[in-house]
mmCIF file of the C-alpha atoms, coordinates in Angstrom:
data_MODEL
# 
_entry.id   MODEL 
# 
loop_
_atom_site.group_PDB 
_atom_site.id 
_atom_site.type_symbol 
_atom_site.label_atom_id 
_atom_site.label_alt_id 
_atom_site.label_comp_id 
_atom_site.label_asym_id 
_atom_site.label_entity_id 
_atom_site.label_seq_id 
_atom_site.pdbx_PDB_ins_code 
_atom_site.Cartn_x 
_atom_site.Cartn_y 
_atom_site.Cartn_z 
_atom_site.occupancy 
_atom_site.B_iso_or_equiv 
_atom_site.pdbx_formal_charge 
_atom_site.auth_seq_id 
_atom_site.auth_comp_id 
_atom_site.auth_asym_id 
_atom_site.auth_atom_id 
_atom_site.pdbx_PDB_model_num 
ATOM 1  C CA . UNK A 1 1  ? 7.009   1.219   -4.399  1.00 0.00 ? 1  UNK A CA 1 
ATOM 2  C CA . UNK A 1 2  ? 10.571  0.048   -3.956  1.00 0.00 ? 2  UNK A CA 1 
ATOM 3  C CA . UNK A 1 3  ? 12.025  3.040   -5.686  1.00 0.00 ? 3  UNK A CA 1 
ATOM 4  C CA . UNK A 1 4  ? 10.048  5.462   -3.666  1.00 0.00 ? 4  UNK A CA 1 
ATOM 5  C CA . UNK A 1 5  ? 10.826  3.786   -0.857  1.00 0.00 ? 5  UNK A CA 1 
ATOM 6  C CA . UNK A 1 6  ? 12.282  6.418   1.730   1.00 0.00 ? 6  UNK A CA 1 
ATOM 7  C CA . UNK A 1 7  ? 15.891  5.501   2.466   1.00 0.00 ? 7  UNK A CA 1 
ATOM 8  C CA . UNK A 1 8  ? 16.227  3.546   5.857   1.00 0.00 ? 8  UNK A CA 1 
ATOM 9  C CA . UNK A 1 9  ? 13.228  1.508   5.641   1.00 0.00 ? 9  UNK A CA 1 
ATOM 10 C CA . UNK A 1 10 ? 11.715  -2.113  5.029   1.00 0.00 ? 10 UNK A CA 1 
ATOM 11 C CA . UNK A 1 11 ? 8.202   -3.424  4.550   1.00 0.00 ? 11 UNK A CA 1 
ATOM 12 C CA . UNK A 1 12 ? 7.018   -4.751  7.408   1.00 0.00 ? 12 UNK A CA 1 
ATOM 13 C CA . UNK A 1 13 ? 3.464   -5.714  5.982   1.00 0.00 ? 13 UNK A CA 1 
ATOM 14 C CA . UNK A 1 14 ? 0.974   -5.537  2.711   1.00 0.00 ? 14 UNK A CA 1 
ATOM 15 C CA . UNK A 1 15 ? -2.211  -6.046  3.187   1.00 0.00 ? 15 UNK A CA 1 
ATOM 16 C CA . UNK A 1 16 ? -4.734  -6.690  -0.185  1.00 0.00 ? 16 UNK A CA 1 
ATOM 17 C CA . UNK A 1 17 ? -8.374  -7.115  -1.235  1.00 0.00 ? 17 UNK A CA 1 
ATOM 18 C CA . UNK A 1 18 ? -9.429  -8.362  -4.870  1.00 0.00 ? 18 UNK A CA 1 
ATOM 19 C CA . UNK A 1 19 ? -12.198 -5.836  -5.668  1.00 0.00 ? 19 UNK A CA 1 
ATOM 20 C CA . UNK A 1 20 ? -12.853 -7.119  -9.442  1.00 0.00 ? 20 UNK A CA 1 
ATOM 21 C CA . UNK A 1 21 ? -11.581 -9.277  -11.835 1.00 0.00 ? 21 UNK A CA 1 
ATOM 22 C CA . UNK A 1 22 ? -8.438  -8.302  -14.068 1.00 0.00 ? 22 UNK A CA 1 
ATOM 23 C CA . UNK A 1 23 ? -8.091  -10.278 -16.913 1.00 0.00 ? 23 UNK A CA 1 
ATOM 24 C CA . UNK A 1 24 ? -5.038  -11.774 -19.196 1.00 0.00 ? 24 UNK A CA 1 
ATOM 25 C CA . UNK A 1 25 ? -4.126  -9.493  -22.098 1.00 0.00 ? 25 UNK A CA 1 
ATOM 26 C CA . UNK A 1 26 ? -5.627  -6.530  -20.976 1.00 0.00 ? 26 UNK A CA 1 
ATOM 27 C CA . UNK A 1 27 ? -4.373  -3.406  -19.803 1.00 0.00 ? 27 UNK A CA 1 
ATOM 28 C CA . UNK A 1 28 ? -3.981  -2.412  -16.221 1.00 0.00 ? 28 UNK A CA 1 
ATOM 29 C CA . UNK A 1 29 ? -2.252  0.694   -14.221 1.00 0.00 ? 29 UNK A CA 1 
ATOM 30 C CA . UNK A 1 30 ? -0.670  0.853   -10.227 1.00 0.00 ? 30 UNK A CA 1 
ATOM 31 C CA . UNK A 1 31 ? -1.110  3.195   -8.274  1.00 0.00 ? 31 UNK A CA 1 
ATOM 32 C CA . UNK A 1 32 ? 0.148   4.621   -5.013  1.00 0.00 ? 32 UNK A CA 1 
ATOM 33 C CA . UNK A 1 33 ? 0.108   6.934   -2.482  1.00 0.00 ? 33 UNK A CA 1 
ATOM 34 C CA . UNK A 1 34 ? 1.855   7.986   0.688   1.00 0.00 ? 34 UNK A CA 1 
ATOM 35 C CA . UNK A 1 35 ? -0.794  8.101   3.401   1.00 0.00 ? 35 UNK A CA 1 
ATOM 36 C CA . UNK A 1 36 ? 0.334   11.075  5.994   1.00 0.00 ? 36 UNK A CA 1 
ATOM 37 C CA . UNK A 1 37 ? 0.018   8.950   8.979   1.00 0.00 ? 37 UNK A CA 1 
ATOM 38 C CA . UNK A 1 38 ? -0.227  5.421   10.347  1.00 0.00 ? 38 UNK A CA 1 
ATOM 39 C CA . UNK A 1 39 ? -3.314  4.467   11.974  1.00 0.00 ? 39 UNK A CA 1 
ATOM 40 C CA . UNK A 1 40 ? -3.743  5.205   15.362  1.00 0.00 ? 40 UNK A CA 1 
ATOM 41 C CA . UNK A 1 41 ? -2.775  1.988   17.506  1.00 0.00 ? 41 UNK A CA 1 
ATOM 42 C CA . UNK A 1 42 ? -2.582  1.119   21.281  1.00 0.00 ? 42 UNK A CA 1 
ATOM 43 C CA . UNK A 1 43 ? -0.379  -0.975  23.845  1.00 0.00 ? 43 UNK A CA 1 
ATOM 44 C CA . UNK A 1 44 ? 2.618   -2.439  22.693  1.00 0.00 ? 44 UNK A CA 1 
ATOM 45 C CA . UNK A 1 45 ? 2.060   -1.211  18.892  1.00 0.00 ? 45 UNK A CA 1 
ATOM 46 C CA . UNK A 1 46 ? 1.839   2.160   19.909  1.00 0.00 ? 46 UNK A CA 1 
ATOM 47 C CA . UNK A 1 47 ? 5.377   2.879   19.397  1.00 0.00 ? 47 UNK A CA 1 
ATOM 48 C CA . UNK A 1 48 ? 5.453   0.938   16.095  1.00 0.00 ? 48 UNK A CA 1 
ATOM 49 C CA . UNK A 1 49 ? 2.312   3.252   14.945  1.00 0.00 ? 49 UNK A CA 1 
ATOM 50 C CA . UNK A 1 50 ? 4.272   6.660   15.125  1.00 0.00 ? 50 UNK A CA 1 
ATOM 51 C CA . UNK A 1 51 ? 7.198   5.328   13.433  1.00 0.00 ? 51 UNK A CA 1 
ATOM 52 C CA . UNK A 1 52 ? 5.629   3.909   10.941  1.00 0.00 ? 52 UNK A CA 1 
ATOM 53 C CA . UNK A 1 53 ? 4.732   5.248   7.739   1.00 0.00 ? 53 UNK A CA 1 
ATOM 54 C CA . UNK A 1 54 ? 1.891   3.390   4.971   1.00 0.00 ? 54 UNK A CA 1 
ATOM 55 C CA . UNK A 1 55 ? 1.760   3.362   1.557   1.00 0.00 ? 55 UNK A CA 1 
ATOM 56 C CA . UNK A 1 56 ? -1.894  3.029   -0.575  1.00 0.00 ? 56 UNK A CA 1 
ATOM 57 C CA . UNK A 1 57 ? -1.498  0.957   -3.420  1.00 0.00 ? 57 UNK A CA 1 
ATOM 58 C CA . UNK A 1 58 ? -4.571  0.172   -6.014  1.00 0.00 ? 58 UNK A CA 1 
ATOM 59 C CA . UNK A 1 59 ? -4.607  -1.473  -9.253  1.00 0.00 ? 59 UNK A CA 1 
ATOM 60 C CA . UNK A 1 60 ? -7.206  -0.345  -11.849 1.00 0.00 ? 60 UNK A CA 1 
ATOM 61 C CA . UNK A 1 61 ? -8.318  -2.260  -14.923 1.00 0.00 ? 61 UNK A CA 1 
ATOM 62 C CA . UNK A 1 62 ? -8.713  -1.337  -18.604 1.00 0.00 ? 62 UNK A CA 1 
ATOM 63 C CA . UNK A 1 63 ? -11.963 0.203   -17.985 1.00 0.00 ? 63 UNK A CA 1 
ATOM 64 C CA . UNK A 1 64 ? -10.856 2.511   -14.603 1.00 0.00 ? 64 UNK A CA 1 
ATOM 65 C CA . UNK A 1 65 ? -12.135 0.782   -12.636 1.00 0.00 ? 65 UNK A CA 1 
ATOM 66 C CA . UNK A 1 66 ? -10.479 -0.544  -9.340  1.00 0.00 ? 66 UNK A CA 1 
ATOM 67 C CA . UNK A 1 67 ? -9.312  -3.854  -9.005  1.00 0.00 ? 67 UNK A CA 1 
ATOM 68 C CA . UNK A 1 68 ? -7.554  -4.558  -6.053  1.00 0.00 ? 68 UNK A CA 1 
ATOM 69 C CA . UNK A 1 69 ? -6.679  -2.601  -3.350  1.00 0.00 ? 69 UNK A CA 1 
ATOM 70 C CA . UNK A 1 70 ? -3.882  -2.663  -0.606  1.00 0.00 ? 70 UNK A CA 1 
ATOM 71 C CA . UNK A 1 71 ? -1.668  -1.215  2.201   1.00 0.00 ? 71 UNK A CA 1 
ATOM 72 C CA . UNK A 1 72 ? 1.866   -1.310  2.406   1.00 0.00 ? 72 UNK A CA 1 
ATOM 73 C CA . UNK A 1 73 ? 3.513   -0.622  6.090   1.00 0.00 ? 73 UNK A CA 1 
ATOM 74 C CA . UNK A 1 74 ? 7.397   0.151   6.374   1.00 0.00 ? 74 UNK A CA 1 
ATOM 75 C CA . UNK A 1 75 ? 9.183   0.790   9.190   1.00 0.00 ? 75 UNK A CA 1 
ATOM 76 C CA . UNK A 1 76 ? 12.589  1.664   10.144  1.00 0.00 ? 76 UNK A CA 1 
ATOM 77 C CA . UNK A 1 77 ? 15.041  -0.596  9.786   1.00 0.00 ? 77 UNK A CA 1 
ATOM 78 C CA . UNK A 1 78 ? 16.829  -2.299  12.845  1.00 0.00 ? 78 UNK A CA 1 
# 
């Protein structure tokens, strides 16, 4: 993700699930995607939420099948 990162911003969070097990010595591929927009938010996050952008990440295991999943938030930097 870093070097797709768009220029000016930082991870602000990265949020996971284990979905299945991965294994030592076997193969595995990541994955990710640029979501088009944040979640829709309220109150004080609101402002963070259109600024925002997310990445989906996912890990799948020698068999294609998903492992973990995740969501990666960056914002602009200060």
């Amino acid at each position: 993700m870093q070097a797709n990162m768009p220029e000016g911003m930082a991870l602000r969070s990265f949020n996971y699930r284990a979905i299945s097990p991965m294994y030592c010595q076997q193969d595995l591929q990541l994955n990710g995607r640029w979501m088009q927009t944040a979640p829709q938010s309220s109150g004080a996050n609101k402002q963070l939420a259109e600024i925002a952008r997310q990445c989906e990440l996912w890990a799948t295991n020698n068999e294609g099948g998903i492992s973990m999943k995740g969501v990666a938030t960056l914002v602009p930097l200060a």
